[in-house]
Amino acid sequence: MSKVIKILGTGCPKCQSLTSVVKEVVNENNIDATIEKVEDIMDIMKYNVMSTPALVIDDVVTIKGRIPSKDEVLALLN
């Protein structure tokens, strides 16, 4: 089943770094997933996230306010 990954952030450098890390992990490991950027502040607040970037996997906030390692992202997706 395909994972739904959302990256919450307004487009700051940290948010772009998180997007890159997630895309690399998905591509390198052939993970079936859709990656969506959520940049609207009102949509971000629906997840009760106050510090970005945040990583949401299948509607569960897994990481917020920091950039995880590739290994950490892979572990969350498996």
PDB file of C-alpha atoms in Angstrom:
ATOM      1  CA  MET A   1       0.000   0.000   0.000  1.00  0.00           C
ATOM      2  CA  SER A   2       1.288   3.426  -0.929  1.00  0.00           C
ATOM      3  CA  LYS A   3       2.398   5.704   1.895  1.00  0.00           C
ATOM      4  CA  VAL A   4       1.208   9.297   1.959  1.00  0.00           C
ATOM      5  CA  ILE A   5       4.016  11.592   3.052  1.00  0.00           C
ATOM      6  CA  LYS A   6       3.389  15.250   3.771  1.00  0.00           C
ATOM      7  CA  ILE A   7       6.107  17.777   4.455  1.00  0.00           C
ATOM      8  CA  LEU A   8       4.798  20.701   6.435  1.00  0.00           C
ATOM      9  CA  GLY A   9       6.711  23.941   6.033  1.00  0.00           C
ATOM     10  CA  THR A  10       6.537  27.358   4.480  1.00  0.00           C
ATOM     11  CA  GLY A  11       9.443  26.776   2.084  1.00  0.00           C
ATOM     12  CA  CYS A  12      12.345  27.747   4.347  1.00  0.00           C
ATOM     13  CA  PRO A  13      15.816  26.169   3.805  1.00  0.00           C
ATOM     14  CA  LYS A  14      15.147  23.561   6.523  1.00  0.00           C
ATOM     15  CA  CYS A  15      11.890  22.599   4.851  1.00  0.00           C
ATOM     16  CA  GLN A  16      13.689  22.213   1.520  1.00  0.00           C
ATOM     17  CA  SER A  17      16.359  20.052   3.187  1.00  0.00           C
ATOM     18  CA  LEU A  18      13.696  17.782   4.702  1.00  0.00           C
ATOM     19  CA  THR A  19      12.031  17.461   1.294  1.00  0.00           C
ATOM     20  CA  SER A  20      15.369  16.456  -0.276  1.00  0.00           C
ATOM     21  CA  VAL A  21      16.108  13.860   2.411  1.00  0.00           C
ATOM     22  CA  VAL A  22      12.651  12.291   2.094  1.00  0.00           C
ATOM     23  CA  LYS A  23      12.789  12.203  -1.726  1.00  0.00           C
ATOM     24  CA  GLU A  24      16.252  10.597  -1.652  1.00  0.00           C
ATOM     25  CA  VAL A  25      15.135   7.887   0.803  1.00  0.00           C
ATOM     26  CA  VAL A  26      11.978   7.122  -1.205  1.00  0.00           C
ATOM     27  CA  ASN A  27      13.898   6.930  -4.499  1.00  0.00           C
ATOM     28  CA  GLU A  28      16.925   4.987  -3.188  1.00  0.00           C
ATOM     29  CA  ASN A  29      14.741   2.352  -1.504  1.00  0.00           C
ATOM     30  CA  ASN A  30      11.970   2.118  -4.126  1.00  0.00           C
ATOM     31  CA  ILE A  31       9.316   2.970  -1.543  1.00  0.00           C
ATOM     32  CA  ASP A  32       5.788   3.297  -2.903  1.00  0.00           C
ATOM     33  CA  ALA A  33       4.842   6.737  -1.638  1.00  0.00           C
ATOM     34  CA  THR A  34       3.405  10.068  -2.653  1.00  0.00           C
ATOM     35  CA  ILE A  35       5.150  13.160  -1.338  1.00  0.00           C
ATOM     36  CA  GLU A  36       3.129  16.308  -0.832  1.00  0.00           C
ATOM     37  CA  LYS A  37       4.360  19.720   0.281  1.00  0.00           C
ATOM     38  CA  VAL A  38       2.016  21.579   2.617  1.00  0.00           C
ATOM     39  CA  GLU A  39       2.960  25.260   2.704  1.00  0.00           C
ATOM     40  CA  ASP A  40      -0.301  26.929   3.741  1.00  0.00           C
ATOM     41  CA  ILE A  41       0.005  27.992   7.385  1.00  0.00           C
ATOM     42  CA  MET A  42      -3.658  27.206   8.104  1.00  0.00           C
ATOM     43  CA  ASP A  43      -3.244  23.652   6.759  1.00  0.00           C
ATOM     44  CA  ILE A  44      -0.063  23.230   8.835  1.00  0.00           C
ATOM     45  CA  MET A  45      -1.892  24.355  11.979  1.00  0.00           C
ATOM     46  CA  LYS A  46      -4.513  21.624  11.445  1.00  0.00           C
ATOM     47  CA  TYR A  47      -1.749  19.174  12.399  1.00  0.00           C
ATOM     48  CA  ASN A  48      -1.107  21.114  15.631  1.00  0.00           C
ATOM     49  CA  VAL A  49       2.480  21.765  14.531  1.00  0.00           C
ATOM     50  CA  MET A  50       4.091  24.932  15.835  1.00  0.00           C
ATOM     51  CA  SER A  51       7.650  24.364  14.601  1.00  0.00           C
ATOM     52  CA  THR A  52       8.512  23.453  11.042  1.00  0.00           C
ATOM     53  CA  PRO A  53       9.634  21.534   9.163  1.00  0.00           C
ATOM     54  CA  ALA A  54       7.422  18.609  10.097  1.00  0.00           C
ATOM     55  CA  LEU A  55       7.064  15.175   8.562  1.00  0.00           C
ATOM     56  CA  VAL A  56       3.639  13.538   8.389  1.00  0.00           C
ATOM     57  CA  ILE A  57       3.363   9.898   7.326  1.00  0.00           C
ATOM     58  CA  ASP A  58      -0.154   8.529   6.720  1.00  0.00           C
ATOM     59  CA  ASP A  59      -1.650  11.454   8.683  1.00  0.00           C
ATOM     60  CA  VAL A  60       0.592  10.892  11.742  1.00  0.00           C
ATOM     61  CA  VAL A  61       3.054  13.653  12.671  1.00  0.00           C
ATOM     62  CA  THR A  62       6.347  11.794  13.106  1.00  0.00           C
ATOM     63  CA  ILE A  63       8.948  14.568  13.280  1.00  0.00           C
ATOM     64  CA  LYS A  64       8.711  18.284  13.886  1.00  0.00           C
ATOM     65  CA  GLY A  65      11.153  21.147  14.135  1.00  0.00           C
ATOM     66  CA  ARG A  66      14.231  19.316  12.834  1.00  0.00           C
ATOM     67  CA  ILE A  67      15.741  17.494   9.882  1.00  0.00           C
ATOM     68  CA  PRO A  68      16.058  13.727  10.421  1.00  0.00           C
ATOM     69  CA  SER A  69      18.814  11.521   9.033  1.00  0.00           C
ATOM     70  CA  LYS A  70      18.115   9.345   6.007  1.00  0.00           C
ATOM     71  CA  ASP A  71      18.268   6.266   8.263  1.00  0.00           C
ATOM     72  CA  GLU A  72      15.636   7.746  10.558  1.00  0.00           C
ATOM     73  CA  VAL A  73      13.312   8.519   7.644  1.00  0.00           C
ATOM     74  CA  LEU A  74      13.802   4.994   6.275  1.00  0.00           C
ATOM     75  CA  ALA A  75      12.971   3.490   9.685  1.00  0.00           C
ATOM     76  CA  LEU A  76       9.767   5.569   9.875  1.00  0.00           C
ATOM     77  CA  LEU A  77       8.696   4.457   6.394  1.00  0.00           C
ATOM     78  CA  ASN A  78       9.273   0.739   7.038  1.00  0.00           C
TER      79      ASN A  78
END
